Coordinates of C-alpha atoms in Angstrom, one line a residue:
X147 CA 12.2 -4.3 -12.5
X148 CA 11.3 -7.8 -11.6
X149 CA 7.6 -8.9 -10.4
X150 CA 6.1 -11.5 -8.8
X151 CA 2.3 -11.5 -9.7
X152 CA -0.4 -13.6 -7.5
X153 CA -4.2 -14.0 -8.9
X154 CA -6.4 -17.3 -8.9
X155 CA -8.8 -15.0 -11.6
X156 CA -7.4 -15.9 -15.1
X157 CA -8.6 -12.6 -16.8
X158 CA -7.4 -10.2 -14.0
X159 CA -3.8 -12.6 -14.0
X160 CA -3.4 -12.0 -17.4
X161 CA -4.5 -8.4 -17.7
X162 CA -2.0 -7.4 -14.8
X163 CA 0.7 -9.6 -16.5
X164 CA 0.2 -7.3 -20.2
X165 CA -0.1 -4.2 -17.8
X166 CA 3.1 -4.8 -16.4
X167 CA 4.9 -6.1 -19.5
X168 CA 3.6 -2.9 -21.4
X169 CA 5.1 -0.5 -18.8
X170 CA 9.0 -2.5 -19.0
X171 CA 8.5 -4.8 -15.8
X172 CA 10.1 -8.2 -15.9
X173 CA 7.4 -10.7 -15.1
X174 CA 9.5 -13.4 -13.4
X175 CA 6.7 -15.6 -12.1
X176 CA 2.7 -15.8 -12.2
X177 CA 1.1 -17.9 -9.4
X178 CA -2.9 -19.0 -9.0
X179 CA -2.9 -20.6 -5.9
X180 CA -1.6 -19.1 -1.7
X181 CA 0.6 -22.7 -1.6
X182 CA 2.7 -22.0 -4.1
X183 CA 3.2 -18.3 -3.5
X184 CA 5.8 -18.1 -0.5
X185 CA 8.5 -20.9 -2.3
X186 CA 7.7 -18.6 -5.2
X187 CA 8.8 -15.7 -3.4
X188 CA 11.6 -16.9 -1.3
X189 CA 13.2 -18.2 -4.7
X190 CA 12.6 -15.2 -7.0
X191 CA 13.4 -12.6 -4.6
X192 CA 11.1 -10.1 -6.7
X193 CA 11.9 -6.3 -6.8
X194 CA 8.1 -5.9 -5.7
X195 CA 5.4 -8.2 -5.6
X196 CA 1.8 -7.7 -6.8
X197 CA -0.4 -10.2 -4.7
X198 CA -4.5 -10.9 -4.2
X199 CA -5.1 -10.9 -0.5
X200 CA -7.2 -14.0 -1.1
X201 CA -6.3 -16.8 -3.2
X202 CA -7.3 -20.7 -3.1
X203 CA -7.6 -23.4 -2.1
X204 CA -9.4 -21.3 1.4
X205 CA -9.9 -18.0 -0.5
X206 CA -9.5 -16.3 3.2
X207 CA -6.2 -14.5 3.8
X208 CA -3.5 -17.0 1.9
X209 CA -1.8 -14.1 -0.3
X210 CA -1.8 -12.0 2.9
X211 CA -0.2 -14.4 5.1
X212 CA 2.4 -15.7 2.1
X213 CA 3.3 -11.7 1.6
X214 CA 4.2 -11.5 5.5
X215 CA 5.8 -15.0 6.1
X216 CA 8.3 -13.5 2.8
X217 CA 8.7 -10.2 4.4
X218 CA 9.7 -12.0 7.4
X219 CA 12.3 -14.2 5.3
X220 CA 13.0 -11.3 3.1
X221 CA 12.9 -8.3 5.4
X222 CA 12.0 -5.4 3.4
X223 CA 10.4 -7.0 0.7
X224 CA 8.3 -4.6 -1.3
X225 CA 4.4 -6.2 -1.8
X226 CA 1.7 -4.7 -3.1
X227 CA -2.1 -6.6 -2.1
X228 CA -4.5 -6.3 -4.2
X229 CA -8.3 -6.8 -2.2
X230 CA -12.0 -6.7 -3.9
X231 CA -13.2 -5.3 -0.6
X232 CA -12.3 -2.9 1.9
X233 CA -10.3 -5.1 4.9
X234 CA -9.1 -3.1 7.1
X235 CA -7.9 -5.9 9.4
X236 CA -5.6 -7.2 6.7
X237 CA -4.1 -3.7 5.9
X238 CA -3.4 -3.4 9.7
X239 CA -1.8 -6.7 9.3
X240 CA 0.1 -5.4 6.3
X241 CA 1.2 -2.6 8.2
X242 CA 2.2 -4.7 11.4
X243 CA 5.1 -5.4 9.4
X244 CA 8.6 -4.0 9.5
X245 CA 10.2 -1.8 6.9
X246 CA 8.7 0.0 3.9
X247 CA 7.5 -1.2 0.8
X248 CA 3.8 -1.9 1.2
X249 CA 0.7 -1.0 -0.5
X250 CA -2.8 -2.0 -0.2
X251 CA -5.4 -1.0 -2.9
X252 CA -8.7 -2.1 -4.3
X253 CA -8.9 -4.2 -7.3
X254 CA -10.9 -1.3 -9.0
X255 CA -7.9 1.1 -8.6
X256 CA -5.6 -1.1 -11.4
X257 CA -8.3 0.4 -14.2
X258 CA -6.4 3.9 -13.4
X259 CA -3.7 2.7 -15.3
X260 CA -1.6 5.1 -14.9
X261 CA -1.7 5.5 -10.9
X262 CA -1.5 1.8 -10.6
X263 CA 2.0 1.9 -11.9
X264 CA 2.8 4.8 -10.2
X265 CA 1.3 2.8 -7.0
X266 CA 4.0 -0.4 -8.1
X267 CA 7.0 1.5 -8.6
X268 CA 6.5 3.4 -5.5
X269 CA 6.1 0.7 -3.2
X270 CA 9.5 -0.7 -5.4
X271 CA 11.1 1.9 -4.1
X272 CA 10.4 1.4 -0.8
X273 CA 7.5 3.6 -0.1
X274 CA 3.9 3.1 0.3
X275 CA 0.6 2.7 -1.2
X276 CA -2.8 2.6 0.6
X277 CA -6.5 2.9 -0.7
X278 CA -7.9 6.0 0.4
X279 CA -11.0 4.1 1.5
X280 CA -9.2 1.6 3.6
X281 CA -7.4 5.0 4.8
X282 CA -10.6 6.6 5.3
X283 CA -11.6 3.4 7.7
X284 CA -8.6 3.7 9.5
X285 CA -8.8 7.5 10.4
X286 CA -11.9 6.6 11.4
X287 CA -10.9 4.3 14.3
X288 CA -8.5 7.3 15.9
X289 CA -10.5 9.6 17.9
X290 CA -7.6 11.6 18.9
X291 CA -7.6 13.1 15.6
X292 CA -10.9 15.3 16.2
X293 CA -7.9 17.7 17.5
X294 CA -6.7 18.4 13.8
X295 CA -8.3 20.9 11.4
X296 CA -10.0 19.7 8.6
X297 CA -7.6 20.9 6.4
X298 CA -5.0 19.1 8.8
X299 CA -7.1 15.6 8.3
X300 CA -7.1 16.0 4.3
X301 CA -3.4 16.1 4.0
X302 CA -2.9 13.5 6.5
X303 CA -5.5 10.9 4.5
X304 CA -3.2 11.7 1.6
X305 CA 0.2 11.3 3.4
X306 CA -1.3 8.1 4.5
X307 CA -1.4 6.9 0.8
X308 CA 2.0 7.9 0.5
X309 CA 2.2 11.0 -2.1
X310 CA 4.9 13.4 -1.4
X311 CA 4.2 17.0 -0.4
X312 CA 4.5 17.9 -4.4
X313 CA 1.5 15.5 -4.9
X314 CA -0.6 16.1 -1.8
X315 CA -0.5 20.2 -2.9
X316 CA -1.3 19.1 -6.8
X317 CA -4.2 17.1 -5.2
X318 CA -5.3 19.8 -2.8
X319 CA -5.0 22.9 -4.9
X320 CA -2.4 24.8 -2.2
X321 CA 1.3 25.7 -2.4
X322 CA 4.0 22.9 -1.2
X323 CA 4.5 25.5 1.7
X324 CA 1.0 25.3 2.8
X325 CA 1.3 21.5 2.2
X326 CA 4.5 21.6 4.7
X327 CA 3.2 23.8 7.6
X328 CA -0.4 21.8 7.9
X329 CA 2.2 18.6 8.1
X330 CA 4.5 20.3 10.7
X331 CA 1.4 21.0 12.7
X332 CA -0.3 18.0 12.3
X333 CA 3.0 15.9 13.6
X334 CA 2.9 18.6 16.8
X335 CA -0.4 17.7 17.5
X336 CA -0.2 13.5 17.3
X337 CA 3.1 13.6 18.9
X338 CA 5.2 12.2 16.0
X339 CA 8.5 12.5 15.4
X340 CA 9.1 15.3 12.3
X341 CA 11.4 13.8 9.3
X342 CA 12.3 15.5 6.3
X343 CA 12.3 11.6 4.6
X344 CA 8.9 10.8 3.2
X345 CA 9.0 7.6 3.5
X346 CA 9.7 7.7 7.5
X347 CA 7.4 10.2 7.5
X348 CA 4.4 7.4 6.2
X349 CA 5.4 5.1 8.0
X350 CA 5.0 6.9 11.2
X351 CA 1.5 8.0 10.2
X352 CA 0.6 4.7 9.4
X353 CA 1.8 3.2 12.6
X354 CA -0.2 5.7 14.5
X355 CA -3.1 4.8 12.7
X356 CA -3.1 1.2 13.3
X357 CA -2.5 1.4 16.7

C-alpha cells in the first residue's frame, strides 16, 4: 500500500515513516513543508495519505487545504490529518468533502500503535477515521440529538469514528444485535436514510453532524 506522509517535525516524520515501513506500507514520498505537498500528491497518486493539518512556511491550515485541493483533483483520495489540538473547524472542512476516505485524529492517538494502523488502512479502504474528542465536540453542536437515549448517543459517537457494528459491540460490551437495533433507532429518530453499507452509513452520520 503506497503512502504519502506530510510532517515539518523531523522526529514524528521519521517515526511515522519506521511505523509505516514496519507494518509493509510503501513509503513513496515524505514532505516537510504545505508547498510541496499538493504536486506531491497529484504526482504520486498515494493509496492514502498521512498528512499534519499544519505545516510551514504559515503553520495555519497548509496540509488541510493541500489534502482538499488533491481530493478535489483526485476525487476520492483517501487522507488521513493528523492535528496536536482538537479543530473542529478543520474536521468539518475535512468532512465537507465528497467521497470516503477521511480520517482525523490527534497526534497522541499514533502511540496506540496498533489502532493507528488500523485507523490508516481503514481510511485506505475507503472508510473513516475520526478522534472521539473531535467527535465528542461535534455531537456537541447538534441539539437535536437530546431525543436519543444515552445508549443511542454512545453507539452513535462510535459509528462516527467509523468501527463496524462488530467493533462498536466489542467496545460497548453488548451483542451485534443490540449494536444493530440502537442503530436502526437512532437513524429513525435523525431522519437518515438506513444502509446496510458501513461506510454510507458514516458518512451520513457525519454529514449530519457537521451540518
Amino acid at each position: 500500500m503506497r503512502v504519502v506522509i506530510a510532517e515539518d517535525h523531523a522526529l514524528l516524520r521519521d517515526g511515522l515513516t519506521r511505523l509505516l515501513v514496519a507494518f509493509d506500507f510503501d513509503v513513496v514520498a515524505v514532505v516537510d513543508n504545505g508547498p510541496a505537498l499538493l504536486p506531491t500528491l497529484l504526482e504520486h497518486r498515494p493509496d492514502v495519505a498521512v498528512l499534519d493539518v499544519r505545516l510551514p512556511p504559515t503553520f495555519t491550515d497548509e496540509g488541510l487545504q493541500a489534502a482538499i485541493a488533491a481530493r478535489t483533483r483526485l476525487p476520492g483520495l483517501p487522507v488521513l490529518m493528523l492535528s496536536q489540538h482538537v479543530e473542529p473547524l478543520y474536521a468539518r472542512e475535512l468532512l465537507s468533502t465528497p467521497h470516503g476516505g477521511i480520517g482525523y485524529l490527534l497526534k497522541d492517538r499514533v502511540a496506540d500503535v496498533s489502532d493507528f494502523v488500523d485507523a490508516v488502512h481503514r481510511v485506505a479502504g475507503g472508510g473513516t477515521a475520526m478522534d472521539p474528542e473531535v467527535i465528542s465536540r461535534l455531537l456537541a453542536r447538534r441539539e437535536p440529538l437530546a431525543v436519543l437515549t444515552a445508549r443511542e448517543r454512545e453507539v452513535l459517537g462510535e459509528m462516527a469514528q467509523g468501527r463496524s457494528n462488530a467493533a462498536i459491540a466489542t467496545q460497548l460490551g453488548v451483542t451485534e444485535k443490540a449494536v444493530s437495533k440502537h442503530i436502526n433507532n437512532m437513524l429513525t429518530k435523525l431522519d437518515l436514510p438506513p444502509s446496510d453499507d458501513d461506510n454510507r452509513r458514516v458518512l451520513a452520520v457525519l454529514a449530519y453532524l457537521n451540518a
